[in-house]
Every structure is written in structure tokens, then in C-alpha cells.
Amino acid sequence: LESKEEFSHKTLAMDVMRPRRSDPPLSVITQDGMSVEEVESLIAETSYSGFPVVVSPESQRLVGFVQRRDLVISIENARQRQEGVVSASRIFFTEYTPPQPPNSPPPLKLRGIMDLSPFTVTDHTAMDIVVDIFRKLGLRQCLVTHNGRLLGIITKKDILKHMAQMANRDPDSILFN
Ligand code: ADP
């Protein structure tokens, strides 16, 4: 019993975050250069409430977080109202938009809809601390990093599921009383 209790206290952010080892990788948006079409397919193919924005897929350096609904609305608006924004237009979350190659459609600047400082914890943060932060800050999601690289995401629902699992396993756990 004791070792079980010890285990539950030592659950770390990496044990609760998604994706799991067997899951497809985290769905992220690159801060510059993705096309409207690419982002639209990402939205169509997933149902996540939001997407981390990274410097590049290789670096996995976190830039911010964008809510799905804000992306949907902004792209819809731009397609309807913004002169010349089409499927091939590039989307930028950067402060400055580089000059576009000649004959390319106008870019879509979306820095304004991005949360520039999404809450993050490292993969080794104890889950009791993460739960506490969620409660105190009223978070909906939190990103997980390792050495500054984006590794995963924990949503409020992930935490609730985790808490339910822990409660089943260890009813006396002080974490979830
Ligand atoms: P909820 O957890 O409330 O259902 P989401 O629909 O955003 O919220 O997330 C569903 C699941 O997918 C959660 O387990 C979450 O950790 C994970 N998830 C959320 N966003 C992403 C993403 N961009 N890429 C991969 N997995 C994600």
C-alpha cells in the first residue's frame, strides 16, 4: 500500500501529458510559412481545442498557443473580406512578415490571435503541483517542455481523467481528497 501511495505522489507531468508514446505526434502550427490550405486541413483532420505554435517543426521551440475557434474565425473572415487571401496564402504568427515572392498571394497575419505566453511546465514537474496550478490559475490547458523543447499538452480534462484513475487506484491519496 505504501509503495502505491508513493507512486501516486510521484506522478509527473510526463505521465499525464499527450501524446502518449503510441499516439500520433502533437499537432502544432509553424510560426511562419504554413499555407491557409495546410492550416485548414489541420483543423479539419483534428478536433483539438487549440494548437501550440512553434518556431519550426525541427526546433519544437514554443512561440505561443492559438485557440481552434479563433483560427477558424480568422481564416473565414480573411477569405471573405481580405483582398486576395486564398488557399495558397502563407500564414504568419511572427512580428514581421518577410517580403513575399513575386506573384504570390497576400499573406495572412495572425499574431494577434495567439496567446504569447501560454502556461508551461517541464516534463518532470510533479502532478500535484500541476493540479494546484490548474486550480489556482483556472487553466484550460498547459504545455509541457523538456530543455525548452515542446513535448506535449495537458488539458483540464486530462487532469480530471487522471484524478479519477488515481482515486480508483488509491482512495486515500492525499492529492485528490
Ligand atoms: P479536452 O481534453 O477537453 O477534450 P481537447 O479536445 O483540446 O480538449 O483535447 C483532446 C485530447 O487531445 C486531450 O487528451 C489533449 O491532451 C490532446 N490534445 C489537445 N491538443 C492537442 C494537440 N494540438 N495535439 C495533440 N494532442 C492534443
Coordinates of N, CA and C and ligand atoms in Angstrom, one line a residue:
L1 N 0.8 -1.2 0.0 CA 0.0 0.0 0.0 C 0.9 1.3 0.0
E2 N 1.9 1.2 0.8 CA 2.8 2.4 0.9 C 3.4 2.7 -0.4
S3 N 3.9 1.7 -1.1 CA 4.6 2.0 -2.3 C 3.7 2.5 -3.4
K4 N 2.4 2.1 -3.3 CA 1.4 2.6 -4.2 C 1.2 4.1 -4.0
E5 N 1.1 4.4 -2.7 CA 0.8 5.8 -2.4 C 2.0 6.6 -2.8
E6 N 3.2 6.1 -2.6 CA 4.4 6.8 -3.0 C 4.3 7.0 -4.6
F7 N 3.9 6.0 -5.3 CA 3.8 6.1 -6.7 C 2.9 7.2 -7.1
S8 N 1.7 7.3 -6.5 CA 0.8 8.3 -6.9 C 1.3 9.7 -6.6
H9 N 2.0 9.8 -5.6 CA 2.6 11.2 -5.3 C 3.7 11.6 -6.3
K10 N 4.2 10.6 -6.9 CA 5.3 10.9 -7.8 C 4.9 10.9 -9.3
T11 N 3.6 10.9 -9.5 CA 3.2 11.1 -10.9 C 3.7 12.4 -11.4
L12 N 4.3 12.3 -12.6 CA 4.9 13.6 -13.2 C 4.1 14.0 -14.4
A13 N 4.3 15.3 -14.8 CA 3.6 15.8 -16.0 C 3.8 14.9 -17.2
M14 N 4.9 14.3 -17.3 CA 5.1 13.4 -18.5 C 4.2 12.2 -18.5
D15 N 3.7 11.8 -17.3 CA 2.9 10.6 -17.2 C 1.4 10.9 -17.6
V16 N 1.1 12.2 -17.6 CA -0.3 12.6 -17.9 C -0.4 13.3 -19.2
M17 N 0.6 13.9 -19.7 CA 0.5 14.7 -20.9 C 0.2 13.8 -22.2
R18 N -0.3 14.5 -23.2 CA -0.5 13.8 -24.5 C 0.5 14.5 -25.4
P19 N 0.9 13.8 -26.5 CA 0.6 12.5 -26.9 C 1.3 11.4 -26.0
R20 N 0.6 10.3 -25.9 CA 1.2 9.1 -25.3 C 2.2 8.5 -26.4
R21 N 3.1 7.6 -25.9 CA 4.0 7.1 -26.8 C 3.4 6.5 -28.1
S22 N 2.2 5.9 -28.0 CA 1.6 5.3 -29.1 C 0.8 6.2 -30.0
D23 N 0.5 7.4 -29.5 CA -0.3 8.4 -30.2 C 0.4 9.0 -31.3
P24 N -0.3 9.6 -32.3 CA 0.3 10.4 -33.3 C 1.0 11.7 -32.6
P25 N 2.0 12.3 -33.2 CA 2.6 13.4 -32.6 C 1.7 14.6 -32.3
L26 N 2.1 15.5 -31.5 CA 1.4 16.7 -31.2 C 1.1 17.4 -32.5
S27 N -0.1 18.0 -32.6 CA -0.4 18.8 -33.8 C 0.0 20.2 -33.5
V28 N 1.0 20.7 -34.2 CA 1.5 22.1 -34.0 C 1.4 22.9 -35.3
I29 N 1.5 24.2 -35.1 CA 1.5 25.1 -36.3 C 2.9 25.8 -36.3
T30 N 3.5 25.9 -37.4 CA 4.7 26.6 -37.6 C 4.5 28.1 -37.7
Q31 N 5.3 28.9 -37.0 CA 5.0 30.3 -36.9 C 5.0 31.1 -38.2
D32 N 5.8 30.6 -39.2 CA 5.8 31.2 -40.5 C 5.7 30.2 -41.6
G33 N 5.0 30.6 -42.6 CA 5.1 29.8 -43.9 C 4.1 28.7 -44.1
M34 N 3.3 28.4 -43.1 CA 2.2 27.4 -43.4 C 1.2 28.0 -44.3
S35 N 0.6 27.3 -45.3 CA -0.4 27.9 -46.1 C -1.8 27.8 -45.4
V36 N -2.7 28.7 -45.9 CA -4.1 28.7 -45.4 C -4.6 27.3 -45.6
E37 N -4.3 26.7 -46.7 CA -4.8 25.3 -47.0 C -4.3 24.3 -46.0
E38 N -3.0 24.4 -45.7 CA -2.4 23.4 -44.7 C -3.1 23.6 -43.3
V39 N -3.3 24.8 -42.9 CA -3.9 25.0 -41.6 C -5.4 24.6 -41.6
E40 N -6.0 24.8 -42.7 CA -7.4 24.4 -42.8 C -7.5 22.8 -42.7
S41 N -6.6 22.1 -43.4 CA -6.7 20.7 -43.2 C -6.3 20.2 -41.8
L42 N -5.4 20.9 -41.2 CA -5.1 20.5 -39.8 C -6.4 20.7 -38.9
I43 N -7.1 21.8 -39.2 CA -8.3 22.0 -38.4 C -9.4 20.9 -38.8
A44 N -9.5 20.6 -40.1 CA -10.5 19.6 -40.5 C -10.1 18.2 -40.0
E45 N -8.9 17.9 -39.9 CA -8.4 16.5 -39.5 C -8.3 16.2 -38.0
T46 N -8.4 17.3 -37.2 CA -8.3 17.1 -35.8 C -9.5 17.8 -35.1
S47 N -9.7 17.5 -33.8 CA -10.8 18.2 -33.1 C -10.2 18.9 -31.9
Y48 N -8.9 19.1 -31.8 CA -8.3 19.7 -30.6 C -8.8 21.2 -30.5
S49 N -8.9 21.6 -29.2 CA -9.4 23.0 -28.9 C -8.3 24.0 -29.3
G50 N -7.1 23.6 -29.4 CA -6.1 24.6 -29.8 C -4.8 23.9 -30.2
F51 N -3.9 24.8 -30.7 CA -2.6 24.3 -31.3 C -1.4 25.1 -30.8
P52 N -0.4 24.4 -30.3 CA 0.8 25.2 -30.0 C 1.4 25.7 -31.3
V53 N 2.0 26.9 -31.2 CA 2.7 27.5 -32.4 C 4.2 27.4 -32.1
V54 N 5.0 26.8 -33.0 CA 6.4 26.6 -32.8 C 7.2 27.3 -33.8
V55 N 8.5 27.6 -33.5 CA 9.4 28.2 -34.4 C 9.5 27.4 -35.7
S56 N 9.8 26.1 -35.6 CA 9.9 25.2 -36.7 C 9.7 23.8 -36.2
P57 N 9.2 22.9 -37.1 CA 9.0 21.5 -36.6 C 10.3 20.9 -36.0
E58 N 11.4 21.3 -36.6 CA 12.7 20.7 -36.2 C 13.0 21.2 -34.8
S59 N 12.9 22.5 -34.5 CA 13.3 23.0 -33.2 C 12.3 22.7 -32.1
Q60 N 11.0 22.7 -32.4 CA 10.0 22.5 -31.4 C 10.1 23.5 -30.3
R61 N 10.6 24.7 -30.7 CA 10.6 25.9 -29.7 C 9.2 26.5 -29.7
L62 N 8.7 26.6 -28.5 CA 7.3 27.2 -28.4 C 7.3 28.7 -28.6
V63 N 6.4 29.1 -29.4 CA 6.2 30.6 -29.6 C 4.9 31.1 -28.9
G64 N 3.8 30.2 -28.9 CA 2.6 30.6 -28.4 C 1.5 29.5 -28.5
F65 N 0.3 29.9 -28.3 CA -0.8 28.9 -28.4 C -2.0 29.6 -29.0
V66 N -2.6 28.9 -30.0 CA -3.7 29.5 -30.7 C -5.0 28.6 -30.5
Q67 N -6.1 29.2 -30.1 CA -7.4 28.5 -30.0 C -7.9 28.2 -31.3
R68 N -8.5 26.9 -31.4 CA -9.0 26.5 -32.7 C -10.1 27.4 -33.2
R69 N -11.0 27.9 -32.3 CA -12.1 28.7 -32.8 C -11.6 30.1 -33.3
D70 N -10.6 30.6 -32.7 CA -10.0 31.9 -33.2 C -9.4 31.7 -34.6
L71 N -8.7 30.6 -34.8 CA -8.1 30.3 -36.1 C -9.2 30.2 -37.2
V72 N -10.3 29.4 -36.8 CA -11.4 29.2 -37.8 C -12.0 30.5 -38.2
I73 N -12.3 31.3 -37.2 CA -13.0 32.6 -37.5 C -12.1 33.5 -38.3
S74 N -10.8 33.6 -37.9 CA -9.9 34.5 -38.6 C -9.7 34.1 -40.1
I75 N -9.6 32.8 -40.3 CA -9.3 32.3 -41.7 C -10.6 32.6 -42.5
E76 N -11.8 32.3 -41.9 CA -13.0 32.5 -42.6 C -13.2 34.0 -43.0
N77 N -12.9 34.8 -42.0 CA -13.0 36.3 -42.2 C -12.1 36.7 -43.3
A78 N -10.9 36.3 -43.3 CA -9.8 36.7 -44.2 C -10.2 36.2 -45.6
R79 N -10.7 35.0 -45.7 CA -11.1 34.5 -47.1 C -12.3 35.3 -47.6
Q80 N -13.2 35.8 -46.7 CA -14.3 36.5 -47.2 C -14.0 38.0 -47.5
R81 N -13.2 38.6 -46.6 CA -13.1 40.0 -46.6 C -11.7 40.6 -47.0
Q82 N -10.7 39.7 -46.8 CA -9.3 40.3 -47.0 C -8.9 40.1 -48.4
E83 N -8.7 41.2 -49.1 CA -8.4 41.2 -50.5 C -7.3 40.1 -50.9
G84 N -7.7 39.2 -51.6 CA -6.7 38.3 -52.2 C -6.2 37.1 -51.4
V85 N -6.8 36.9 -50.1 CA -6.3 35.8 -49.3 C -7.0 34.5 -49.9
V86 N -6.2 33.6 -50.3 CA -6.6 32.3 -50.9 C -5.9 31.1 -50.2
S87 N -6.2 29.9 -50.7 CA -5.7 28.7 -50.1 C -4.1 28.7 -50.0
A88 N -3.5 29.3 -51.1 CA -2.1 29.3 -51.1 C -1.4 30.4 -50.3
S89 N -2.2 31.3 -49.7 CA -1.6 32.4 -48.9 C -0.9 31.8 -47.7
R90 N 0.2 32.4 -47.3 CA 1.0 32.0 -46.2 C 0.5 32.6 -44.9
I91 N 0.5 31.9 -43.8 CA 0.0 32.4 -42.6 C 1.3 32.7 -41.7
F92 N 1.3 33.9 -41.1 CA 2.4 34.3 -40.2 C 1.9 34.6 -38.8
F93 N 2.6 34.1 -37.9 CA 2.4 34.4 -36.5 C 3.6 35.3 -35.9
T94 N 4.5 35.6 -36.9 CA 5.7 36.4 -36.5 C 5.3 37.8 -36.4
E95 N 6.2 38.6 -35.8 CA 6.0 40.1 -35.7 C 6.1 40.7 -37.0
Y96 N 7.1 40.3 -37.8 CA 7.3 40.9 -39.1 C 7.1 39.8 -40.2
T97 N 6.5 40.2 -41.2 CA 6.2 39.3 -42.3 C 7.2 39.6 -43.4
P98 N 8.0 38.6 -43.8 CA 9.0 38.8 -44.8 C 8.4 39.1 -46.2
P99 N 9.1 39.8 -47.0 CA 8.5 40.1 -48.3 C 8.2 38.8 -49.1
Q100 N 7.0 38.8 -49.6 CA 6.6 37.6 -50.3 C 7.2 37.5 -51.7
P101 N 7.4 36.3 -52.2 CA 7.9 36.2 -53.6 C 7.0 36.8 -54.6
P102 N 7.5 37.3 -55.7 CA 6.6 38.0 -56.7 C 5.5 37.0 -57.1
N103 N 4.3 37.6 -57.4 CA 3.2 36.9 -57.8 C 2.5 35.9 -56.8
S104 N 3.0 36.0 -55.5 CA 2.3 35.1 -54.5 C 1.2 35.9 -53.9
P105 N 0.2 35.2 -53.4 CA -1.0 35.9 -52.8 C -0.6 36.6 -51.5
P106 N -1.4 37.5 -51.1 CA -1.1 38.3 -49.9 C -1.1 37.3 -48.7
P107 N -0.1 37.6 -47.7 CA -0.1 36.7 -46.5 C -1.2 37.0 -45.6
L108 N -1.4 36.1 -44.6 CA -2.4 36.3 -43.6 C -1.7 36.4 -42.2
K109 N -1.8 37.6 -41.6 CA -1.0 37.8 -40.3 C -1.9 37.5 -39.1
L110 N -1.5 36.5 -38.4 CA -2.4 36.1 -37.3 C -1.8 36.2 -35.9
R111 N -0.7 37.0 -35.8 CA -0.1 37.1 -34.4 C -1.1 37.5 -33.4
G112 N -2.0 38.4 -33.8 CA -2.9 39.0 -32.9 C -3.8 38.0 -32.1
I113 N -4.0 36.8 -32.7 CA -5.0 35.8 -32.1 C -4.2 34.8 -31.2
M114 N -2.8 35.0 -31.2 CA -2.0 34.0 -30.5 C -1.8 34.4 -29.0
D115 N -1.9 33.5 -28.1 CA -1.5 33.7 -26.7 C 0.0 33.6 -26.7
L116 N 0.6 34.7 -26.3 CA 2.1 34.8 -26.4 C 2.8 34.1 -25.2
S117 N 2.1 33.9 -24.2 CA 2.7 33.3 -23.0 C 1.9 32.2 -22.4
P118 N 1.7 31.1 -23.2 CA 0.9 30.0 -22.7 C 1.6 29.4 -21.5
F119 N 0.8 28.9 -20.5 CA 1.5 28.3 -19.3 C 2.2 27.0 -19.7
T120 N 3.4 26.9 -19.2 CA 4.2 25.7 -19.4 C 4.8 25.1 -18.2
V121 N 4.9 23.8 -18.1 CA 5.7 23.1 -17.1 C 6.7 22.2 -17.7
T122 N 7.7 21.8 -17.0 CA 8.6 20.8 -17.6 C 8.0 19.4 -17.3
D123 N 8.5 18.5 -18.1 CA 8.0 17.1 -18.1 C 8.3 16.4 -16.7
H124 N 9.2 17.0 -15.9 CA 9.5 16.4 -14.6 C 8.7 17.1 -13.4
T125 N 7.8 18.0 -13.8 CA 7.0 18.6 -12.7 C 6.0 17.6 -12.1
A126 N 6.0 17.6 -10.8 CA 5.1 16.7 -10.1 C 3.6 17.1 -10.4
M127 N 2.8 16.1 -10.6 CA 1.4 16.3 -11.0 C 0.6 17.0 -9.9
D128 N 1.0 16.8 -8.6 CA 0.2 17.5 -7.6 C 0.4 19.1 -7.7
I129 N 1.6 19.4 -8.2 CA 1.9 20.9 -8.4 C 1.1 21.3 -9.6
V130 N 1.1 20.5 -10.7 CA 0.3 20.9 -11.9 C -1.1 21.1 -11.6
V131 N -1.7 20.1 -10.8 CA -3.1 20.2 -10.4 C -3.4 21.5 -9.6
D132 N -2.5 21.8 -8.7 CA -2.6 23.0 -8.0 C -2.6 24.3 -8.8
I133 N -1.7 24.3 -9.8 CA -1.6 25.5 -10.7 C -2.9 25.6 -11.6
F134 N -3.4 24.4 -12.1 CA -4.6 24.5 -12.8 C -5.8 25.1 -12.0
R135 N -5.9 24.6 -10.7 CA -6.9 25.1 -9.9 C -6.7 26.6 -9.6
K136 N -5.5 27.0 -9.2 CA -5.3 28.4 -8.8 C -5.4 29.4 -10.0
L137 N -5.0 28.9 -11.2 CA -4.9 29.9 -12.3 C -6.2 29.6 -13.2
G138 N -7.0 28.6 -12.9 CA -8.1 28.3 -13.8 C -7.7 28.0 -15.2
L139 N -6.7 27.2 -15.3 CA -6.2 26.9 -16.7 C -7.1 26.0 -17.4
R140 N -7.1 26.0 -18.7 CA -7.8 25.1 -19.6 C -6.8 24.1 -20.1
Q141 N -5.6 24.5 -20.4 CA -4.5 23.6 -20.8 C -3.2 24.2 -20.4
C142 N -2.2 23.3 -20.5 CA -0.9 23.7 -20.1 C 0.1 22.9 -21.0
L143 N 1.2 23.5 -21.5 CA 2.1 22.9 -22.3 C 3.2 22.3 -21.5
V144 N 3.8 21.2 -22.1 CA 4.9 20.5 -21.3 C 6.2 20.6 -22.2
T145 N 7.3 21.0 -21.6 CA 8.5 21.2 -22.3 C 9.6 20.3 -21.7
H146 N 10.6 20.1 -22.4 CA 11.9 19.5 -21.9 C 13.0 20.2 -22.6
N147 N 13.9 20.8 -21.7 CA 15.0 21.6 -22.2 C 14.6 22.6 -23.3
G148 N 13.4 23.2 -23.0 CA 12.9 24.3 -23.9 C 12.2 23.8 -25.1
R149 N 12.2 22.5 -25.3 CA 11.5 22.0 -26.5 C 10.1 21.5 -26.1
L150 N 9.2 21.8 -27.0 CA 7.8 21.4 -26.7 C 7.7 19.9 -26.8
L151 N 7.0 19.3 -25.8 CA 6.9 17.8 -25.7 C 5.5 17.4 -25.8
G152 N 4.6 18.2 -25.1 CA 3.2 17.7 -25.0 C 2.3 18.7 -24.4
I153 N 1.0 18.3 -24.2 CA 0.0 19.2 -23.7 C -0.8 18.4 -22.6
I154 N -1.3 19.1 -21.6 CA -2.2 18.6 -20.6 C -3.4 19.5 -20.6
T155 N -4.6 18.9 -20.8 CA -5.8 19.7 -20.7 C -6.5 19.4 -19.3
K156 N -7.4 20.3 -19.0 CA -8.2 20.1 -17.8 C -8.8 18.7 -17.7
K157 N -9.3 18.3 -18.9 CA -10.0 17.0 -18.9 C -9.0 15.9 -18.7
D158 N -7.8 16.0 -19.2 CA -6.7 15.0 -19.0 C -6.5 14.9 -17.5
I159 N -6.5 16.0 -16.8 CA -6.2 16.0 -15.4 C -7.4 15.3 -14.6
L160 N -8.6 15.7 -15.1 CA -9.8 15.1 -14.4 C -9.8 13.6 -14.6
K161 N -9.4 13.1 -15.8 CA -9.4 11.7 -16.1 C -8.3 11.0 -15.2
H162 N -7.2 11.7 -15.1 CA -6.1 11.2 -14.3 C -6.5 11.1 -12.8
M163 N -7.2 12.1 -12.4 CA -7.6 12.1 -11.0 C -8.6 11.0 -10.7
A164 N -9.5 10.8 -11.6 CA -10.4 9.7 -11.5 C -9.7 8.3 -11.4
Q165 N -8.7 8.2 -12.3 CA -7.9 6.9 -12.3 C -7.2 6.7 -10.9
M166 N -6.6 7.8 -10.5 CA -5.9 7.7 -9.2 C -6.8 7.4 -8.0
A167 N -8.0 8.0 -8.1 CA -9.0 7.8 -7.0 C -9.4 6.3 -6.9
N168 N -9.5 5.7 -8.1 CA -9.9 4.3 -8.2 C -8.8 3.4 -7.6
R169 N -7.5 3.8 -7.9 CA -6.4 3.0 -7.6 C -6.1 3.2 -6.1
D170 N -6.2 4.4 -5.6 CA -5.7 4.7 -4.3 C -6.7 5.7 -3.6
P171 N -7.7 5.2 -3.0 CA -8.8 6.1 -2.5 C -8.3 7.1 -1.4
D172 N -7.1 6.7 -0.8 CA -6.7 7.5 0.3 C -5.6 8.6 -0.1
S173 N -5.4 8.6 -1.4 CA -4.4 9.6 -1.9 C -4.7 11.0 -1.4
I174 N -3.7 11.6 -0.8 CA -3.9 12.9 -0.3 C -4.1 14.0 -1.4
L175 N -3.6 13.6 -2.6 CA -3.7 14.5 -3.7 C -5.1 14.9 -4.1
F176 N -6.0 13.9 -4.0 CA -7.3 14.2 -4.6 C -8.5 14.1 -3.6
N177 N -8.2 14.4 -2.3 CA -9.2 14.2 -1.3 C -10.2 15.3 -1.4
Ligands
ADP1 P1 -10.3 18.0 -24.0 O1 -9.2 17.4 -23.2 O2 -11.1 19.0 -23.2 O3 -11.1 17.1 -24.8 P2 -9.0 18.8 -26.5 O4 -10.1 18.4 -27.4 O5 -8.2 20.0 -26.9 O6 -9.5 19.1 -25.0 O7 -8.0 17.6 -26.4 C1 -8.4 16.3 -26.5 C2 -7.1 15.4 -26.2 O8 -6.1 15.7 -27.1 C3 -6.5 15.7 -24.8 O9 -6.1 14.4 -24.3 C4 -5.4 16.6 -25.1 O10 -4.3 16.4 -24.2 C5 -5.0 16.2 -26.5 N1 -4.6 17.4 -27.3 C6 -5.0 18.7 -27.2 N2 -4.5 19.5 -28.1 C7 -3.6 18.7 -28.9 C8 -2.8 18.9 -30.0 N3 -2.7 20.2 -30.5 N4 -2.1 17.9 -30.5 C9 -2.2 16.7 -29.9 N5 -3.0 16.4 -28.9 C10 -3.7 17.4 -28.3

